[in-house]
CSV table of C-alpha atoms in Angstrom, one decimal:
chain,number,residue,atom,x,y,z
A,1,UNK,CA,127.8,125.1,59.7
A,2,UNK,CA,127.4,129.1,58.7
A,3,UNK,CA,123.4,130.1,58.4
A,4,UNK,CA,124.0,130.3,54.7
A,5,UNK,CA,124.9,126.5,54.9
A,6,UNK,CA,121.8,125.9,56.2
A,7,UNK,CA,119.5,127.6,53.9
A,8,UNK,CA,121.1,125.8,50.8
A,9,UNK,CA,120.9,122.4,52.3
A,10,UNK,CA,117.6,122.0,52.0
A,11,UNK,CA,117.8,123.1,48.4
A,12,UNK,CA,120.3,121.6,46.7
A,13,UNK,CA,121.9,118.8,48.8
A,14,UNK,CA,119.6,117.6,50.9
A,15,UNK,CA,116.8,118.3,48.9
A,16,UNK,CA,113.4,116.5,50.7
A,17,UNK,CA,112.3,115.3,47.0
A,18,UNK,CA,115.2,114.1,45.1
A,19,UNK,CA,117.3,113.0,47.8
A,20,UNK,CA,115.9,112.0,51.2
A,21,UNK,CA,112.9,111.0,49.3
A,22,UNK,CA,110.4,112.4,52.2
A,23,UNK,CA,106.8,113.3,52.1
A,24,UNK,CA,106.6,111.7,48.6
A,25,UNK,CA,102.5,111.7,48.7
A,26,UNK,CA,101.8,115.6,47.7
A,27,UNK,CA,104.7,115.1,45.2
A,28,UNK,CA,102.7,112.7,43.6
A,29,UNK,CA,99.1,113.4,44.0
A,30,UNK,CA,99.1,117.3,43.8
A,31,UNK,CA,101.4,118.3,41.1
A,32,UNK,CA,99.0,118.2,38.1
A,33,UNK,CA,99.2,122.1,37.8
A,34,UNK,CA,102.0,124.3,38.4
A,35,UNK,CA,99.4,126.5,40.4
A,36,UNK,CA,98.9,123.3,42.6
A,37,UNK,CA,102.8,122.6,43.0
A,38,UNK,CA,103.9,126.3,43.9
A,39,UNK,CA,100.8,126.4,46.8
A,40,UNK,CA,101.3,123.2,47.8
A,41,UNK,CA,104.8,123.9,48.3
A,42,UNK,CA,104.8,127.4,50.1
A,43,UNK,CA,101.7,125.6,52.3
A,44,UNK,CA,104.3,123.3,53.4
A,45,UNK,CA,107.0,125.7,54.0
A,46,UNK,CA,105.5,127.9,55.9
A,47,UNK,CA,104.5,125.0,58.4
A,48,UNK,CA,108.1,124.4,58.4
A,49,UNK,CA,109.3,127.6,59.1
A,50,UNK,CA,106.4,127.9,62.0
A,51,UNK,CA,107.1,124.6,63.6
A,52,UNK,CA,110.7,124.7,63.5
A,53,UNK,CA,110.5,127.9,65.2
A,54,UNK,CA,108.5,127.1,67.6
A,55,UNK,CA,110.1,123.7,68.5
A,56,UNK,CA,113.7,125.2,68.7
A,57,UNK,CA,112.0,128.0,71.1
A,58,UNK,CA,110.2,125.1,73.3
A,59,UNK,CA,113.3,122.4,72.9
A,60,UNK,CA,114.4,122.6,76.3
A,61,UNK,CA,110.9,122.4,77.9
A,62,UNK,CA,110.2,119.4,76.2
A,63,UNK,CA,110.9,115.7,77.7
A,64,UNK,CA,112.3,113.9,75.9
A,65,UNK,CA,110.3,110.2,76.2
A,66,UNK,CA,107.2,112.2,74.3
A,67,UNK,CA,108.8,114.6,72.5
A,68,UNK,CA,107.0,112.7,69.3
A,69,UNK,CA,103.6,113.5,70.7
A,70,UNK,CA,104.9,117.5,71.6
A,71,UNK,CA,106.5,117.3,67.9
A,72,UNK,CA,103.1,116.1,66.5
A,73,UNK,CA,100.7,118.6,68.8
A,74,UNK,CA,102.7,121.7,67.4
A,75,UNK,CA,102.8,120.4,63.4
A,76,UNK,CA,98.7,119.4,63.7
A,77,UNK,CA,98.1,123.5,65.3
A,78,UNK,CA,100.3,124.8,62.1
A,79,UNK,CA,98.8,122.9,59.7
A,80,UNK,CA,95.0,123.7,61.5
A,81,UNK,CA,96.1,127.9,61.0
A,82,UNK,CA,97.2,127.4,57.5
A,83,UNK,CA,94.2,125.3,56.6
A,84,UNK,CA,91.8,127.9,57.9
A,85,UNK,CA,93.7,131.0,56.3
A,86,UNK,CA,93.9,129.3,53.4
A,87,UNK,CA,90.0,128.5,53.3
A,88,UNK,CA,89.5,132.2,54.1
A,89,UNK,CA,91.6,133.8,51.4
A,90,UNK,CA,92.4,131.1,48.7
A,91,UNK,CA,89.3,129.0,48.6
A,92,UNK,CA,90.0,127.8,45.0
A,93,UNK,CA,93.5,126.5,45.8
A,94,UNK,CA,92.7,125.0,48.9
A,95,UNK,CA,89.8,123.0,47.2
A,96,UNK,CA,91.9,122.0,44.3
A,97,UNK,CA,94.5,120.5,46.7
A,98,UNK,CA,91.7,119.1,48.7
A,99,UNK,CA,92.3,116.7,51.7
A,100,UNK,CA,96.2,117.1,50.8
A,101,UNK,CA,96.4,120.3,53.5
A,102,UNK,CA,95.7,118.5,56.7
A,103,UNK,CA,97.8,115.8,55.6
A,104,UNK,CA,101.0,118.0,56.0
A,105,UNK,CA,100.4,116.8,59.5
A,106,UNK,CA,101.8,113.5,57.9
A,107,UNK,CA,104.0,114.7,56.0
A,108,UNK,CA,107.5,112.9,57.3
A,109,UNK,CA,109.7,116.1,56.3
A,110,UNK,CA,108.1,118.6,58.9
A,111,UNK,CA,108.4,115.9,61.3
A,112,UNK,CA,111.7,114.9,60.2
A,113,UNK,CA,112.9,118.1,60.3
A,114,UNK,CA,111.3,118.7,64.0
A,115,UNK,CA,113.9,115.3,65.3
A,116,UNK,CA,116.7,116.1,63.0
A,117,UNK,CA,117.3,119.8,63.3
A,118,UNK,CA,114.6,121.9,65.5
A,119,UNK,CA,115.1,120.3,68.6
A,120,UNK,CA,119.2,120.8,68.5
A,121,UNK,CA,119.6,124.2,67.3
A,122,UNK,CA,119.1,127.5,67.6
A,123,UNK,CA,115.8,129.4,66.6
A,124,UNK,CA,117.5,131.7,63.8
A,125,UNK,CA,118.8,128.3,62.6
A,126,UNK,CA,115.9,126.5,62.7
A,127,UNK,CA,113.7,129.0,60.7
A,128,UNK,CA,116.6,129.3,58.2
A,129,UNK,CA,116.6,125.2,57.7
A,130,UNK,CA,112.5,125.3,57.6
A,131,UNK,CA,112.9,128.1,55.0
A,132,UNK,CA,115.1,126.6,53.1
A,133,UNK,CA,114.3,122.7,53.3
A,134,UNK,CA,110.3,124.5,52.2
A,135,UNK,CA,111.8,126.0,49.1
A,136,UNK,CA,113.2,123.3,47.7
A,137,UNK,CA,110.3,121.5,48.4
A,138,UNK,CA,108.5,123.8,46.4
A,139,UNK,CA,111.3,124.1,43.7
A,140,UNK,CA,110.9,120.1,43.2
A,141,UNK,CA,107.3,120.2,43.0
A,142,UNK,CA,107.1,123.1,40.9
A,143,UNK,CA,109.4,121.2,38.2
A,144,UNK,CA,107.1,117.8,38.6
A,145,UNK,CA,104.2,119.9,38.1
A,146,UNK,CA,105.1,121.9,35.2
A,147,UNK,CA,106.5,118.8,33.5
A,148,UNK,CA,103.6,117.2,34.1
A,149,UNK,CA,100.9,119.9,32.8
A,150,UNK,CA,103.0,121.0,29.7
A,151,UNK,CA,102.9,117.5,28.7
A,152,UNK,CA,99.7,116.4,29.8
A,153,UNK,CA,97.5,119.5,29.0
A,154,UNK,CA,99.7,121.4,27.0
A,155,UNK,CA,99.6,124.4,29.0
A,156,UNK,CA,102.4,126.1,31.7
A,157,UNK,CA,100.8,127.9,34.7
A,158,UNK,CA,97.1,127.8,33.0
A,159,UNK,CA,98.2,129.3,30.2
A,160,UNK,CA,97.6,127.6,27.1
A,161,UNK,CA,100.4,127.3,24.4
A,162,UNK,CA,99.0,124.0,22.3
A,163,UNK,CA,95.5,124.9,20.2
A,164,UNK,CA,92.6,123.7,22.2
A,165,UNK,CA,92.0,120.4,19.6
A,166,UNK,CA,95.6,119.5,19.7
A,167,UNK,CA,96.2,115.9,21.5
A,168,UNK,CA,97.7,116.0,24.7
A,169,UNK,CA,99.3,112.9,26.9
A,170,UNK,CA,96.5,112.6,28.6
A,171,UNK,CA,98.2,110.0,30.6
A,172,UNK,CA,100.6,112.6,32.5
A,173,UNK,CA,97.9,114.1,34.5
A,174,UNK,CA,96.3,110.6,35.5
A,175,UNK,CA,98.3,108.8,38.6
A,176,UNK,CA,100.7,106.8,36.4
A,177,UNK,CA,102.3,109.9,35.1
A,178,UNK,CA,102.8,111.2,38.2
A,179,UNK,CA,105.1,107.9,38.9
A,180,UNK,CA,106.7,108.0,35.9
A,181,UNK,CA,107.6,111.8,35.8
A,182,UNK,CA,109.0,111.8,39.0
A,183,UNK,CA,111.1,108.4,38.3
A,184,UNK,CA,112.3,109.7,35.4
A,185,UNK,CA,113.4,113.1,36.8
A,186,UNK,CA,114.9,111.6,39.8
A,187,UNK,CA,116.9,109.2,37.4
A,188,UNK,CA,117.8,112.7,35.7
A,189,UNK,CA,119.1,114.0,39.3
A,190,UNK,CA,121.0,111.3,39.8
A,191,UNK,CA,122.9,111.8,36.9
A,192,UNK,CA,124.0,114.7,37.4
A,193,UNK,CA,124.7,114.5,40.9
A,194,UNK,CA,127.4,111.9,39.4
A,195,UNK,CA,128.6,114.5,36.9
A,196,UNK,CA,128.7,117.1,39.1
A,197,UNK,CA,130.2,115.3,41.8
A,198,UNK,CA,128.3,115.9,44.8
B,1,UNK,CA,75.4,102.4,50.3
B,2,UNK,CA,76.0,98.9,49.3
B,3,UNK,CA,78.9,97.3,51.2
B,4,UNK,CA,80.0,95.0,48.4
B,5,UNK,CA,80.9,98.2,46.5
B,6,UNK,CA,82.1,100.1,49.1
B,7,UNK,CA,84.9,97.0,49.6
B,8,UNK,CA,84.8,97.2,45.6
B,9,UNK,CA,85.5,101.0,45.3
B,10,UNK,CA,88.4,100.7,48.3
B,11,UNK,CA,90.2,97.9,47.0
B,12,UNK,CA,90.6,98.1,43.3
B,13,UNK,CA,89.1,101.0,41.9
B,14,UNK,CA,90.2,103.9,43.8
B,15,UNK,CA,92.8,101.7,45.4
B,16,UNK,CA,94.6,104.2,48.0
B,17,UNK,CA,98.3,103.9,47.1
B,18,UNK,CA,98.3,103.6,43.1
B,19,UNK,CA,95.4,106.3,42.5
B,20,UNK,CA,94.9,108.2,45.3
B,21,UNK,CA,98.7,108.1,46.2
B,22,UNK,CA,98.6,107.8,49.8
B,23,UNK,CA,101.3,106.0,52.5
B,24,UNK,CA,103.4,106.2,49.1
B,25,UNK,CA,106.9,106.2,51.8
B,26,UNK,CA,105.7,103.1,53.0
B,27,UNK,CA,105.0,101.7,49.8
B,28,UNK,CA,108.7,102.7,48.2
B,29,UNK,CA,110.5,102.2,51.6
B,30,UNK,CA,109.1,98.7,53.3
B,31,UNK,CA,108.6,96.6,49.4
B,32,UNK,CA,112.1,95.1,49.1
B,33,UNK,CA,110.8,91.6,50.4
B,34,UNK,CA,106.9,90.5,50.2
B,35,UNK,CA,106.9,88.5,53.3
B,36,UNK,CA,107.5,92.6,55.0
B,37,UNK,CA,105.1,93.8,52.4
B,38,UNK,CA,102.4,91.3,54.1
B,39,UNK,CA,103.4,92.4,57.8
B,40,UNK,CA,103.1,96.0,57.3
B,41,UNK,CA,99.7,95.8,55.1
B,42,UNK,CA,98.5,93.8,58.0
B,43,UNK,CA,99.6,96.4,60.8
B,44,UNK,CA,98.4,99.2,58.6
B,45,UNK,CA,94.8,97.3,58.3
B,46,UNK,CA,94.5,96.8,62.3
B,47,UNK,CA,95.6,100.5,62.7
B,48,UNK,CA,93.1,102.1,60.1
B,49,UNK,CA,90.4,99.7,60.7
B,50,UNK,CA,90.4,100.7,64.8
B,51,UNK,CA,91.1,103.9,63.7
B,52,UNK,CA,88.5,104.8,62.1
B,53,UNK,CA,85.7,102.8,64.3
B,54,UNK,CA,87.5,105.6,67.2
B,55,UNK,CA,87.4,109.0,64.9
B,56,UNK,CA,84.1,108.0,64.1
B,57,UNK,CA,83.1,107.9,67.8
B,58,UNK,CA,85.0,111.1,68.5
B,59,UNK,CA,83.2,113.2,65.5
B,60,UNK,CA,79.7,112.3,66.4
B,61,UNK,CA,79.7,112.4,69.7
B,62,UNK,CA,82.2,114.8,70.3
B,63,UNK,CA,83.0,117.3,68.0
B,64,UNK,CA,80.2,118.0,66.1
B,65,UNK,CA,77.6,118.7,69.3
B,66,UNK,CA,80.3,120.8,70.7
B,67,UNK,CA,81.4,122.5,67.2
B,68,UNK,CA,84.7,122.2,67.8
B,69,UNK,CA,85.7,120.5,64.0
B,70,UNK,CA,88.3,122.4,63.7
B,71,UNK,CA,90.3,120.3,66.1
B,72,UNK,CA,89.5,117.4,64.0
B,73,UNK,CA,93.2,117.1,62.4
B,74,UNK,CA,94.5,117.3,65.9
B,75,UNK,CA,92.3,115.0,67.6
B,76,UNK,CA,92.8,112.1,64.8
B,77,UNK,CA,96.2,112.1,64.3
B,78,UNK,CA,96.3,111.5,68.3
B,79,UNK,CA,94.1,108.3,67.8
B,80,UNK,CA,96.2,107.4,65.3
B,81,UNK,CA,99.6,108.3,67.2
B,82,UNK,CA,98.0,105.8,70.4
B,83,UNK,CA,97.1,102.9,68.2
B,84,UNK,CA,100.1,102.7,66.3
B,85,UNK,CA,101.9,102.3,70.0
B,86,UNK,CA,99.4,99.7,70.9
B,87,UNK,CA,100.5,97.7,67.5
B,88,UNK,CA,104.3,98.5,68.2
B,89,UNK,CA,104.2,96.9,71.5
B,90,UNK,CA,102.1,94.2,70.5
B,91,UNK,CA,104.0,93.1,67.2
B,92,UNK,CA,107.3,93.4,69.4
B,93,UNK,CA,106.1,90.9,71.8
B,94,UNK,CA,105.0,88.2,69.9
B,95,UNK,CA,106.6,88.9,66.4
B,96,UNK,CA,110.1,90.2,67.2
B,97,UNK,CA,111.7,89.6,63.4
B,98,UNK,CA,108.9,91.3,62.2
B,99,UNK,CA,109.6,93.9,64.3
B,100,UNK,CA,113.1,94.1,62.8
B,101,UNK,CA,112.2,94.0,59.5
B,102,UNK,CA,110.2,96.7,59.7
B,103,UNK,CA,112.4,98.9,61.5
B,104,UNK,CA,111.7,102.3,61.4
B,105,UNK,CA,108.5,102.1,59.4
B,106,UNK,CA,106.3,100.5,62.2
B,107,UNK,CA,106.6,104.1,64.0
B,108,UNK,CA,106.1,105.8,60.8
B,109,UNK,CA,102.6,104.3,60.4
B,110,UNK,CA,101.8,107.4,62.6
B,111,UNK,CA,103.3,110.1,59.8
B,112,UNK,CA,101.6,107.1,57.2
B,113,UNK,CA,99.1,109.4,55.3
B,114,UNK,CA,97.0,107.0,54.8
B,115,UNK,CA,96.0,106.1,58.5
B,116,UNK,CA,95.1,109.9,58.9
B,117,UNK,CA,93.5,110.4,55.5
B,118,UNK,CA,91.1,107.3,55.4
B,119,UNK,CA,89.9,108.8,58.6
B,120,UNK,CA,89.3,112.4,57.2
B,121,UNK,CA,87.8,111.0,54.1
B,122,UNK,CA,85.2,108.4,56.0
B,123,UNK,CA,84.3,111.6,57.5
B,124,UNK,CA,84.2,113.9,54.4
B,125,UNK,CA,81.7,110.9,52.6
B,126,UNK,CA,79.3,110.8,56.0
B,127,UNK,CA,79.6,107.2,56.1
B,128,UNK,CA,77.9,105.1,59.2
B,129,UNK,CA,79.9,103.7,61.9
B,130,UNK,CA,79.5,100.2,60.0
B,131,UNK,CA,80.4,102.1,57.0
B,132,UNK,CA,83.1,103.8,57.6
B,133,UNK,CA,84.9,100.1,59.5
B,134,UNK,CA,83.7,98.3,56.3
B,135,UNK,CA,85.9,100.7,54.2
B,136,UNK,CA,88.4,101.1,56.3
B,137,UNK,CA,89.2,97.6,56.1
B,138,UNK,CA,89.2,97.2,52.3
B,139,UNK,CA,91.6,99.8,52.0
B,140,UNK,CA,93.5,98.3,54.3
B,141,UNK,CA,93.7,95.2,52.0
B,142,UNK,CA,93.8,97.6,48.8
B,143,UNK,CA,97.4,99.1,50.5
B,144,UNK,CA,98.2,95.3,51.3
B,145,UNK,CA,97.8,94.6,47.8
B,146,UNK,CA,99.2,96.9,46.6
B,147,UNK,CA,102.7,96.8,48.5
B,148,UNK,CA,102.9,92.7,48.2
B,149,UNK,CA,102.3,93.5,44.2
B,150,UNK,CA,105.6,96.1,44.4
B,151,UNK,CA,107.4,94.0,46.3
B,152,UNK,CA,107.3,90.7,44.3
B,153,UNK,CA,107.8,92.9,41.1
B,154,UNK,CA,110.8,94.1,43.0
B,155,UNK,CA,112.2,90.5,44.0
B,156,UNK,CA,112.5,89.8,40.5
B,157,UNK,CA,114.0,92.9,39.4
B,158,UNK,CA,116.6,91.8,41.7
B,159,UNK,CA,117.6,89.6,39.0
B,160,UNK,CA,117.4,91.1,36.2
B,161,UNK,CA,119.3,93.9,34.9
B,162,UNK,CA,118.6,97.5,34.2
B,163,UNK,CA,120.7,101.0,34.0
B,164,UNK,CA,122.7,102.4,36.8
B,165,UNK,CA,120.8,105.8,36.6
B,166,UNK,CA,117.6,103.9,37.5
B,167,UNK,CA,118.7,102.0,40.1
B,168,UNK,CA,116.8,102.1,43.5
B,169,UNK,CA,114.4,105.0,43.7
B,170,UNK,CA,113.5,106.0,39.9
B,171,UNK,CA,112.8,101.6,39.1
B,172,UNK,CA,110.9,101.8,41.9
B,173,UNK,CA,108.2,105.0,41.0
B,174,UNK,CA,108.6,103.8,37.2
B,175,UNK,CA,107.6,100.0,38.1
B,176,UNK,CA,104.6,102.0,40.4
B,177,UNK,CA,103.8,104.0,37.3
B,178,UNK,CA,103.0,100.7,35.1
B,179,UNK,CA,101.1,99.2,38.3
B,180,UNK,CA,99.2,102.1,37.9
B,181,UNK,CA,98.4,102.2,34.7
B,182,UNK,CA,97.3,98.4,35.2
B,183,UNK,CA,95.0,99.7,38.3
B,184,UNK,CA,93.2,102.6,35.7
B,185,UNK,CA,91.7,99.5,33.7
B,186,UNK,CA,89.5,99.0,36.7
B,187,UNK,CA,87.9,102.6,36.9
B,188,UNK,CA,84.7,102.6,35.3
B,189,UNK,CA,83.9,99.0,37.4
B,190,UNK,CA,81.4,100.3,39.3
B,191,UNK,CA,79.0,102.8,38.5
């Protein structure tokens, strides 16, 4: 597979959101604000990119029987530097997302990707599937999120577009909308994957 | 605080799956069958429950007099990582077509969010040791809830009919979404 191959996988065909379904908790719990979605997103890329590196450098120092545990040490110290950069220099964002940051621990796509990918390939590789698995991650949250705050508080990125005593779904930004936007969309996907062909 | 509405809160109010939207995978992956459903809800609770009564151990006594919290995330999802082994072996043993059935997701309790985040959270609220056990458990029951709910939804949908589009994935979040909604009427319960 050519490096260019690699970066658009993650984006388009095997996108983590709409088609492997993985780490499906921040997709639903985060994405009330497109702020939110976009940090969210790049907060999990970047521990992609960083652990994928790092495994694919360490993959042949690594035995296999607990090569989980290795997998899970290196994800938990990525997640720990992001959380505490982004404490230091984004301190709204990273209380808006809240307890969501150290869960990218949890999050099944950076380990996924650590067994799937890292711990076969080479390092250039590796940080080109991290980068690009991490954008489309952030593309799909990005769209939940915007979907969800131009309906459900009439505004796109913070920026109002509805007058303040207009109605909004209010429903969107409570935890059923998050279900039901992303079913919907996903039904949406499908669809035209099945036009499209892919 | 009063352990009737701690178990309250956990359960049905902010129940962790349909309002706080954690161990969602688990909840769209393992909720084809409920006889699963109850099996995993059960090894979650036994994981989450010990888990928690350990982390709690671990921050008193250890991290906070050596102010070292920043290793928390590290340090947890180890206890979690060692428990779920200790239920893998366990429910292999003396439960094998459980063990089957759950396949891939028994392992996955360890990347389950909501093993690492009831942890983090007991911590975040300062609750006792009893506490933090006592709501531990109930959302252990509030996830078992809320997967055997899914899942006989799900059996029936079986029969029924409904678009092509919507089929797998998208029924499943929609069906979530109106569970949801059903879960909201409960906020305001407790003061």
């Amino acid at each position: 597979m050519s490096n260019f191959k690699v970066f658009t996988n993650g984006i388009i065909k095997e996108n983590p959101t709409f088609v492997m379904v993985l780490g499906t908790c921040p997709v639903l719990a985060i994405t009330t604000t497109g702020f939110n979605g976009v940090g969210m997103g790049l907060a999990t890329a970047f521990v992609l990119v960083l652990s994928n590196i790092i495994i694919s450098i360490l993959k042949n120092y690594i035995p296999d029987k607990v090569r989980i545990a290795v997998f899970i040490t290196i994800i938990a110290t990525c997640v720990s530097v992001v959380e505490l950069l982004m404490k230091a220099y984004t301190p709204e964002l990273y209380k808006s997302l809240g307890i969501f940051i150290p869960l990218i621990v949890v999050n099944c796509l950076v380990l996924g990707r650590a067994e799937a990918f890292a711990q076969k390939r080479g390092v250039w590789a590796s940080a080109l599937d991290g980068l690009g698995m991490g954008l489309g991650f952030t593309l799909a949250l990005t769209l939940i999120s915007i979907v969800r705050e131009i309906l459900g508080n009439g505004s796109i990125f913070g920026f109002p577009f509805l007058p303040a005593e207009a109605d909004k779904i209010l429903l969107f930004i409570l935890p059923p909308g998050a279900f039901l936007t992303y079913g919907l969309l996903f039904a949406v996907m499908n669809a035209l994957k099945r036009k499209a062909n892919i | 605080m009063d352990y009737i509405k701690i178990i309250i809160i956990a359960i049905i109010v902010n129940n962790i799956i349909l309002s706080q939207f954690l161990g969602i995978c688990s909840f769209l992956g393992v909720t084809g069958k409920v006889s699963t459903a109850i099996g995993m809800g059960a090894a979650v609770t036994f994981v989450i429950a010990m888990g928690n009564a350990i982390t709690y151990l671990i921050q008193t006594f250890i991290l906070i007099p050596y102010h070292i919290e920043f290793l928390q995330t590290i340090t947890f999802i180890f206890v979690v990582a060692f428990l779920v082994q200790i239920v893998e072996i366990i429910v292999k043993k003396s439960m094998p077509p459980l063990y089957q059935a759950l396949g891939i997701y028994l392992p996955l309790i360890t990347t389950n969010c909501a093993t690492l985040a009831v942890a983090l959270l007991a911590v975040q609220k300062s609750f006792t040791l009893v506490e933090s056990v006592v709501f531990a458990s109930a959302t252990g029951v509030g996830y078992t809830l809320a997967l055997v709910l899914m899942a006989g939804i799900r059996e029936q949908m079986e029969i029924n009919g409904y678009p092509k589009g919507m089929k797998g994935f998208p029924m499943t979040l929609v069906i979530g979404s109106l569970l949801a909604l059903a879960f909201m009427g409960f906020s305001g319960l407790v003061k």
